[in-house]
PDB file of C-alpha atoms in Angstrom:
ATOM      1  CA  ASP A  79     -18.966 -11.280 -19.500  1.00 66.00           C
ATOM      2  CA  GLN A  80     -16.686 -11.814 -16.523  1.00 79.00           C
ATOM      3  CA  GLN A  81     -13.250 -10.964 -17.888  1.00 90.00           C
ATOM      4  CA  VAL A  82     -11.519 -11.326 -14.524  1.00 94.00           C
ATOM      5  CA  LYS A  83     -12.442 -14.208 -12.257  1.00 95.00           C
ATOM      6  CA  GLN A  84     -11.505 -15.191  -8.754  1.00 95.00           C
ATOM      7  CA  ASN A  85     -12.972 -18.649  -8.350  1.00 91.00           C
ATOM      8  CA  SER A  86     -12.283 -19.036  -4.639  1.00 94.00           C
ATOM      9  CA  PRO A  87     -14.672 -16.940  -2.553  1.00 93.00           C
ATOM     10  CA  SER A  88     -12.658 -17.585   0.583  1.00 96.00           C
ATOM     11  CA  LEU A  89      -9.343 -18.912   1.864  1.00 97.00           C
ATOM     12  CA  SER A  90      -8.291 -19.774   5.398  1.00 98.00           C
ATOM     13  CA  VAL A  91      -4.640 -20.189   6.465  1.00 98.00           C
ATOM     14  CA  GLN A  92      -2.603 -20.395   9.634  1.00 98.00           C
ATOM     15  CA  GLU A  93      -0.379 -17.548  10.703  1.00 97.00           C
ATOM     16  CA  GLY A  94       3.140 -17.988   9.357  1.00 97.00           C
ATOM     17  CA  ARG A  95       2.049 -20.138   6.429  1.00 97.00           C
ATOM     18  CA  ILE A  96       1.792 -19.144   2.778  1.00 98.00           C
ATOM     19  CA  SER A  97      -1.434 -17.693   1.369  1.00 98.00           C
ATOM     20  CA  ILE A  98      -1.992 -18.166  -2.359  1.00 98.00           C
ATOM     21  CA  LEU A  99      -4.781 -16.239  -4.020  1.00 98.00           C
ATOM     22  CA  ASN A 100      -5.632 -16.996  -7.621  1.00 98.00           C
ATOM     23  CA  CYS A 101      -7.097 -15.052 -10.494  1.00 97.00           C
ATOM     24  CA  ASP A 102      -7.921 -15.905 -14.103  1.00 97.00           C
ATOM     25  CA  TYR A 103      -8.608 -13.564 -16.983  1.00 96.00           C
ATOM     26  CA  THR A 104      -9.909 -13.911 -20.502  1.00 95.00           C
ATOM     27  CA  ASN A 105      -8.917 -10.680 -22.250  1.00 91.00           C
ATOM     28  CA  SER A 106      -5.513 -11.146 -23.915  1.00 91.00           C
ATOM     29  CA  MET A 107      -5.236  -7.378 -24.367  1.00 89.00           C
ATOM     30  CA  PHE A 108      -4.807  -6.768 -20.656  1.00 90.00           C
ATOM     31  CA  ASP A 109      -1.276  -5.556 -20.013  1.00 87.00           C
ATOM     32  CA  TYR A 110      -1.285  -4.621 -16.327  1.00 90.00           C
ATOM     33  CA  PHE A 111      -2.566  -6.675 -13.455  1.00 94.00           C
ATOM     34  CA  LEU A 112      -3.072  -5.399  -9.943  1.00 94.00           C
ATOM     35  CA  TRP A 113      -4.043  -6.670  -6.524  1.00 96.00           C
ATOM     36  CA  TYR A 114      -6.058  -4.645  -4.063  1.00 96.00           C
ATOM     37  CA  LYS A 115      -6.811  -5.351  -0.419  1.00 96.00           C
ATOM     38  CA  LYS A 116     -10.023  -4.260   1.242  1.00 94.00           C
ATOM     39  CA  TYR A 117     -10.880  -4.092   4.937  1.00 94.00           C
ATOM     40  CA  PRO A 118     -14.492  -3.699   6.098  1.00 89.00           C
ATOM     41  CA  ALA A 119     -15.822  -0.139   5.972  1.00 86.00           C
ATOM     42  CA  GLU A 120     -12.831   1.000   3.919  1.00 91.00           C
ATOM     43  CA  GLY A 121     -12.129   1.405   0.242  1.00 93.00           C
ATOM     44  CA  PRO A 122      -9.796  -0.979  -1.596  1.00 94.00           C
ATOM     45  CA  THR A 123      -6.106  -0.162  -1.264  1.00 94.00           C
ATOM     46  CA  PHE A 124      -3.485  -0.906  -3.896  1.00 92.00           C
ATOM     47  CA  LEU A 125      -1.143  -3.730  -2.959  1.00 94.00           C
ATOM     48  CA  ILE A 126       1.048  -4.761  -5.884  1.00 94.00           C
ATOM     49  CA  SER A 127       0.990  -4.836  -9.677  1.00 93.00           C
ATOM     50  CA  ILE A 128       2.687  -6.621 -12.531  1.00 94.00           C
ATOM     51  CA  SER A 129       3.210  -5.758 -16.151  1.00 91.00           C
ATOM     52  CA  SER A 130       2.401  -8.338 -18.804  1.00 92.00           C
ATOM     53  CA  ILE A 131       6.040  -8.328 -19.892  1.00 93.00           C
ATOM     54  CA  LYS A 132       7.080  -9.784 -16.555  1.00 94.00           C
ATOM     55  CA  ASP A 133       6.255 -13.063 -14.871  1.00 95.00           C
ATOM     56  CA  LYS A 134       7.026 -12.105 -11.276  1.00 97.00           C
ATOM     57  CA  ASN A 135       7.017  -9.040  -9.098  1.00 95.00           C
ATOM     58  CA  GLU A 136       7.954  -8.965  -5.438  1.00 96.00           C
ATOM     59  CA  ASP A 137       7.335  -6.450  -2.680  1.00 94.00           C
ATOM     60  CA  GLY A 138       8.246  -7.587   0.785  1.00 96.00           C
ATOM     61  CA  ARG A 139       5.989 -10.449   1.824  1.00 97.00           C
ATOM     62  CA  PHE A 140       3.890 -10.125  -1.330  1.00 97.00           C
ATOM     63  CA  THR A 141       4.762 -11.695  -4.676  1.00 98.00           C
ATOM     64  CA  VAL A 142       2.608 -11.737  -7.768  1.00 98.00           C
ATOM     65  CA  PHE A 143       3.148 -14.341 -10.470  1.00 98.00           C
ATOM     66  CA  LEU A 144       1.807 -14.041 -14.000  1.00 97.00           C
ATOM     67  CA  ASN A 145       1.359 -16.929 -16.432  1.00 97.00           C
ATOM     68  CA  LYS A 146       0.298 -15.315 -19.679  1.00 95.00           C
ATOM     69  CA  SER A 147      -0.135 -18.533 -21.607  1.00 95.00           C
ATOM     70  CA  ALA A 148      -2.588 -19.759 -19.001  1.00 96.00           C
ATOM     71  CA  LYS A 149      -4.082 -16.286 -18.474  1.00 96.00           C
ATOM     72  CA  HIS A 150      -3.587 -16.781 -14.770  1.00 97.00           C
ATOM     73  CA  LEU A 151      -2.065 -14.768 -11.960  1.00 97.00           C
ATOM     74  CA  SER A 152      -1.554 -15.464  -8.313  1.00 98.00           C
ATOM     75  CA  LEU A 153      -0.667 -13.511  -5.206  1.00 98.00           C
ATOM     76  CA  HIS A 154       1.571 -15.173  -2.639  1.00 98.00           C
ATOM     77  CA  ILE A 155       1.779 -13.839   0.893  1.00 98.00           C
ATOM     78  CA  VAL A 156       4.651 -15.240   2.939  1.00 97.00           C
ATOM     79  CA  PRO A 157       4.505 -15.417   5.887  1.00 97.00           C
ATOM     80  CA  SER A 158       0.823 -14.720   6.402  1.00 98.00           C
ATOM     81  CA  GLN A 159      -0.157 -12.552   9.359  1.00 97.00           C
ATOM     82  CA  PRO A 160      -3.526 -12.055  11.070  1.00 97.00           C
ATOM     83  CA  GLY A 161      -3.505  -8.441   9.867  1.00 96.00           C
ATOM     84  CA  ASP A 162      -3.588  -9.755   6.295  1.00 97.00           C
ATOM     85  CA  SER A 163      -7.164 -10.920   6.865  1.00 97.00           C
ATOM     86  CA  ALA A 164      -9.179  -8.947   4.306  1.00 97.00           C
ATOM     87  CA  VAL A 165     -10.865  -9.237   0.931  1.00 96.00           C
ATOM     88  CA  TYR A 166      -8.393  -9.394  -1.935  1.00 97.00           C
ATOM     89  CA  PHE A 167      -9.379  -8.258  -5.410  1.00 96.00           C
ATOM     90  CA  CYS A 168      -7.405  -8.814  -8.549  1.00 96.00           C
ATOM     91  CA  ALA A 169      -7.851  -6.314 -11.344  1.00 94.00           C
ATOM     92  CA  ALA A 170      -6.650  -5.825 -14.889  1.00 92.00           C
ATOM     93  CA  THR A 171      -6.379  -3.066 -17.435  1.00 88.00           C
ATOM     94  CA  GLY A 172      -5.239  -2.663 -21.013  1.00 82.00           C
ATOM     95  CA  GLY A 173      -6.355  -2.722 -24.621  1.00 72.00           C
ATOM     96  CA  THR A 174      -9.756  -1.129 -25.072  1.00 68.00           C
ATOM     97  CA  SER A 175     -10.159  -1.279 -21.302  1.00 62.00           C
ATOM     98  CA  TYR A 176      -7.271   1.098 -20.788  1.00 63.00           C
ATOM     99  CA  GLY A 177      -8.204   3.768 -18.293  1.00 71.00           C
ATOM    100  CA  LYS A 178     -10.463   1.519 -16.253  1.00 83.00           C
ATOM    101  CA  LEU A 179      -9.744  -1.416 -14.007  1.00 88.00           C
ATOM    102  CA  THR A 180     -11.771  -4.594 -14.393  1.00 90.00           C
ATOM    103  CA  PHE A 181     -12.077  -6.362 -11.042  1.00 93.00           C
ATOM    104  CA  GLY A 182     -12.654  -9.929  -9.986  1.00 94.00           C
ATOM    105  CA  GLN A 183     -15.273 -10.796  -7.380  1.00 93.00           C
ATOM    106  CA  GLY A 184     -12.777 -10.934  -4.539  1.00 94.00           C
ATOM    107  CA  THR A 185     -11.452 -13.609  -2.182  1.00 96.00           C
ATOM    108  CA  ILE A 186     -11.912 -13.354   1.578  1.00 96.00           C
ATOM    109  CA  LEU A 187      -8.635 -14.282   3.260  1.00 98.00           C
ATOM    110  CA  THR A 188      -8.698 -15.253   6.922  1.00 98.00           C
ATOM    111  CA  VAL A 189      -5.393 -15.774   8.694  1.00 98.00           C
ATOM    112  CA  HIS A 190      -5.769 -17.605  12.002  1.00 96.00           C
ATOM    113  CA  PRO A 191      -3.317 -16.944  14.857  1.00 93.00           C
TER     114      PRO A 191
ATOM    115  CA  ASP B 223      -6.959   8.557   4.961  1.00 81.00           C
ATOM    116  CA  SER B 224      -6.467   7.865   1.250  1.00 81.00           C
ATOM    117  CA  GLY B 225      -6.967  11.492   0.251  1.00 90.00           C
ATOM    118  CA  VAL B 226     -10.124  10.681  -1.707  1.00 96.00           C
ATOM    119  CA  THR B 227     -13.158  12.011   0.148  1.00 97.00           C
ATOM    120  CA  GLN B 228     -16.645  10.662  -0.372  1.00 97.00           C
ATOM    121  CA  THR B 229     -19.802  12.061   1.160  1.00 97.00           C
ATOM    122  CA  PRO B 230     -22.101  11.035   2.617  1.00 97.00           C
ATOM    123  CA  LYS B 231     -20.816   7.791   4.141  1.00 96.00           C
ATOM    124  CA  HIS B 232     -24.297   6.384   4.521  1.00 97.00           C
ATOM    125  CA  LEU B 233     -27.549   7.180   2.792  1.00 97.00           C
ATOM    126  CA  ILE B 234     -30.972   5.664   3.302  1.00 97.00           C
ATOM    127  CA  THR B 235     -33.715   6.655   0.901  1.00 97.00           C
ATOM    128  CA  ALA B 236     -36.986   5.408  -0.504  1.00 97.00           C
ATOM    129  CA  THR B 237     -37.682   3.868  -3.879  1.00 97.00           C
ATOM    130  CA  GLY B 238     -38.328   6.383  -6.599  1.00 97.00           C
ATOM    131  CA  GLN B 239     -36.180   9.046  -4.988  1.00 97.00           C
ATOM    132  CA  ARG B 240     -33.074  10.781  -6.315  1.00 98.00           C
ATOM    133  CA  VAL B 241     -29.725  11.091  -4.539  1.00 98.00           C
ATOM    134  CA  THR B 242     -26.365  12.694  -5.227  1.00 98.00           C
ATOM    135  CA  LEU B 243     -23.075  11.184  -4.137  1.00 98.00           C
ATOM    136  CA  ARG B 244     -20.073  13.429  -3.949  1.00 98.00           C
ATOM    137  CA  CYS B 245     -16.383  12.739  -4.418  1.00 98.00           C
ATOM    138  CA  SER B 246     -13.333  14.938  -3.955  1.00 97.00           C
ATOM    139  CA  PRO B 247     -10.273  13.403  -5.594  1.00 96.00           C
ATOM    140  CA  ARG B 248      -6.804  13.278  -4.109  1.00 94.00           C
ATOM    141  CA  SER B 249      -4.925  16.543  -4.550  1.00 92.00           C
ATOM    142  CA  GLY B 250      -3.339  16.656  -8.005  1.00 90.00           C
ATOM    143  CA  ASP B 251      -5.397  13.816  -9.454  1.00 92.00           C
ATOM    144  CA  LEU B 252      -7.278  14.657 -12.637  1.00 91.00           C
ATOM    145  CA  SER B 253      -9.169  11.416 -13.207  1.00 91.00           C
ATOM    146  CA  VAL B 254     -12.187  10.301 -11.219  1.00 94.00           C
ATOM    147  CA  TYR B 255     -13.764   6.860 -11.457  1.00 94.00           C
ATOM    148  CA  TRP B 256     -17.035   5.570 -10.032  1.00 96.00           C
ATOM    149  CA  TYR B 257     -17.580   1.935  -9.088  1.00 96.00           C
ATOM    150  CA  GLN B 258     -20.545   0.050  -7.680  1.00 96.00           C
ATOM    151  CA  GLN B 259     -20.198  -2.914  -5.350  1.00 93.00           C
ATOM    152  CA  SER B 260     -23.417  -4.812  -4.769  1.00 88.00           C
ATOM    153  CA  LEU B 261     -23.796  -7.605  -2.230  1.00 76.00           C
ATOM    154  CA  ASP B 262     -21.428 -10.492  -3.017  1.00 68.00           C
ATOM    155  CA  GLN B 263     -20.329  -8.777  -6.188  1.00 74.00           C
ATOM    156  CA  GLY B 264     -17.028  -7.436  -7.329  1.00 82.00           C
ATOM    157  CA  LEU B 265     -16.467  -3.827  -8.173  1.00 91.00           C
ATOM    158  CA  GLN B 266     -18.385  -2.843 -11.287  1.00 92.00           C
ATOM    159  CA  PHE B 267     -17.029   0.085 -13.265  1.00 92.00           C
ATOM    160  CA  LEU B 268     -19.580   2.819 -13.895  1.00 95.00           C
ATOM    161  CA  ILE B 269     -17.840   5.816 -15.428  1.00 94.00           C
ATOM    162  CA  GLN B 270     -14.572   7.754 -15.676  1.00 92.00           C
ATOM    163  CA  TYR B 271     -13.939  11.466 -15.981  1.00 93.00           C
ATOM    164  CA  TYR B 272     -10.658  13.120 -16.803  1.00 91.00           C
ATOM    165  CA  ASN B 273     -10.230  16.835 -16.214  1.00 92.00           C
ATOM    166  CA  GLY B 274     -13.929  17.481 -16.594  1.00 94.00           C
ATOM    167  CA  GLU B 275     -14.574  15.261 -19.608  1.00 93.00           C
ATOM    168  CA  GLU B 276     -16.163  11.840 -19.735  1.00 93.00           C
ATOM    169  CA  ARG B 277     -13.510   9.309 -20.806  1.00 89.00           C
ATOM    170  CA  ALA B 278     -14.967   5.853 -20.372  1.00 89.00           C
ATOM    171  CA  LYS B 279     -18.347   4.399 -19.619  1.00 91.00           C
ATOM    172  CA  GLY B 280     -19.151   1.039 -18.128  1.00 90.00           C
ATOM    173  CA  ASN B 281     -22.350  -0.616 -17.006  1.00 83.00           C
ATOM    174  CA  ILE B 282     -23.999   2.594 -15.914  1.00 92.00           C
ATOM    175  CA  LEU B 283     -27.775   2.675 -15.991  1.00 94.00           C
ATOM    176  CA  GLU B 284     -29.584   5.450 -17.838  1.00 95.00           C
ATOM    177  CA  ARG B 285     -31.094   6.490 -14.498  1.00 96.00           C
ATOM    178  CA  PHE B 286     -27.576   7.280 -13.313  1.00 97.00           C
ATOM    179  CA  SER B 287     -25.474  10.231 -14.407  1.00 96.00           C
ATOM    180  CA  ALA B 288     -22.247  11.835 -13.324  1.00 97.00           C
ATOM    181  CA  GLN B 289     -20.174  14.914 -13.893  1.00 97.00           C
ATOM    182  CA  GLN B 290     -16.831  16.350 -12.932  1.00 97.00           C
ATOM    183  CA  PHE B 291     -16.661  20.015 -12.077  1.00 97.00           C
ATOM    184  CA  PRO B 292     -13.907  22.584 -12.784  1.00 96.00           C
ATOM    185  CA  ASP B 293     -12.531  22.111  -9.268  1.00 95.00           C
ATOM    186  CA  LEU B 294     -12.271  18.378 -10.180  1.00 96.00           C
ATOM    187  CA  HIS B 295     -14.767  17.110  -7.640  1.00 97.00           C
ATOM    188  CA  SER B 296     -17.330  14.730  -9.058  1.00 98.00           C
ATOM    189  CA  GLU B 297     -20.945  13.904  -8.378  1.00 98.00           C
ATOM    190  CA  LEU B 298     -22.854  10.735  -9.170  1.00 98.00           C
ATOM    191  CA  ASN B 299     -26.595  11.246  -9.492  1.00 98.00           C
ATOM    192  CA  LEU B 300     -28.894   8.279  -9.037  1.00 98.00           C
ATOM    193  CA  SER B 301     -32.559   8.767  -9.861  1.00 97.00           C
ATOM    194  CA  SER B 302     -35.791   6.739  -9.781  1.00 97.00           C
ATOM    195  CA  LEU B 303     -34.090   4.538  -7.242  1.00 97.00           C
ATOM    196  CA  GLU B 304     -34.951   0.870  -7.016  1.00 97.00           C
ATOM    197  CA  LEU B 305     -34.269  -1.653  -4.270  1.00 96.00           C
ATOM    198  CA  GLY B 306     -31.574  -3.213  -6.448  1.00 93.00           C
ATOM    199  CA  ASP B 307     -29.591   0.021  -6.444  1.00 95.00           C
ATOM    200  CA  SER B 308     -28.671  -0.593  -2.821  1.00 96.00           C
ATOM    201  CA  ALA B 309     -24.906  -0.971  -2.870  1.00 95.00           C
ATOM    202  CA  LEU B 310     -21.574   0.509  -1.936  1.00 95.00           C
ATOM    203  CA  TYR B 311     -20.521   3.219  -4.340  1.00 97.00           C
ATOM    204  CA  PHE B 312     -16.821   3.921  -4.539  1.00 97.00           C
ATOM    205  CA  CYS B 313     -15.034   6.822  -6.072  1.00 97.00           C
ATOM    206  CA  ALA B 314     -11.376   6.567  -7.039  1.00 95.00           C
ATOM    207  CA  SER B 315      -8.890   8.998  -8.482  1.00 94.00           C
ATOM    208  CA  SER B 316      -5.604   8.954 -10.349  1.00 89.00           C
ATOM    209  CA  VAL B 317      -3.182  11.451 -11.781  1.00 82.00           C
ATOM    210  CA  GLY B 318      -3.584  10.567 -15.419  1.00 70.00           C
ATOM    211  CA  ARG B 319      -6.054   8.978 -17.765  1.00 60.00           C
ATOM    212  CA  LEU B 320      -4.269   5.686 -18.019  1.00 59.00           C
ATOM    213  CA  GLN B 321      -3.363   3.831 -14.865  1.00 59.00           C
ATOM    214  CA  GLY B 322      -1.498   0.634 -15.297  1.00 63.00           C
ATOM    215  CA  LYS B 323       1.291   0.211 -12.809  1.00 69.00           C
ATOM    216  CA  TYR B 324      -0.174   2.061  -9.844  1.00 74.00           C
ATOM    217  CA  GLY B 325      -3.897   1.702 -10.298  1.00 80.00           C
ATOM    218  CA  TYR B 326      -5.926   4.278  -8.524  1.00 87.00           C
ATOM    219  CA  THR B 327      -6.723   5.473  -5.011  1.00 92.00           C
ATOM    220  CA  PHE B 328     -10.147   4.699  -3.642  1.00 95.00           C
ATOM    221  CA  GLY B 329     -12.296   6.579  -1.204  1.00 96.00           C
ATOM    222  CA  SER B 330     -14.019   4.766   1.639  1.00 96.00           C
ATOM    223  CA  GLY B 331     -17.318   4.618  -0.206  1.00 96.00           C
ATOM    224  CA  THR B 332     -20.940   5.642   0.224  1.00 97.00           C
ATOM    225  CA  ARG B 333     -23.313   2.924   1.394  1.00 96.00           C
ATOM    226  CA  LEU B 334     -26.684   3.481  -0.248  1.00 97.00           C
ATOM    227  CA  THR B 335     -29.711   1.678   1.105  1.00 97.00           C
ATOM    228  CA  VAL B 336     -32.966   1.961  -0.811  1.00 97.00           C
ATOM    229  CA  VAL B 337     -36.046   0.963   1.187  1.00 97.00           C
TER     230      VAL B 337
END
């Protein structure tokens, strides 16, 4: 039962353009959603999160949008930089899952100079 | 350096063997989580400990076990290893039991290869 899904295995964008990474979830009890970034040979690092009571959270070049009715969230990176090239995981927690994060499969972002 | 230390970084072992993966959480963190990342898979939650007690269990096989010691370091024991157990094993830590807004901090992982 895949409760958090990232349907795009990969995304390629030009430097300076917007990157949009998408994530869908099925568990309506989730109340926090997070994005992690992972470089090769490193562990995932926390990027940004959003509470279910909000629909947008911004941190510098990174903005996360939450559409609860559609059970969908997205991460926008503007402007994209080559150093943003990494695997991005969305994750969720809440309800009976509180205390653990449920991760999507990840999206490989490649930003071309 | 995230502050979460995992050893060893790489491990190659034969089928049927037993290995122990070790994790030292970030200073001050009481919760430890173990995750498995197989090829082309997302991070699968295995188990959580908080201050020495098991708090949540995920898709952890019966051949796998874990514990958290009084000094808060944790060990994940994998026995009767099979080829399919080859994966990256991540440990993460957090201050409390419930981590919504800030998630947790991951170590750099142990890559296990079973041959």
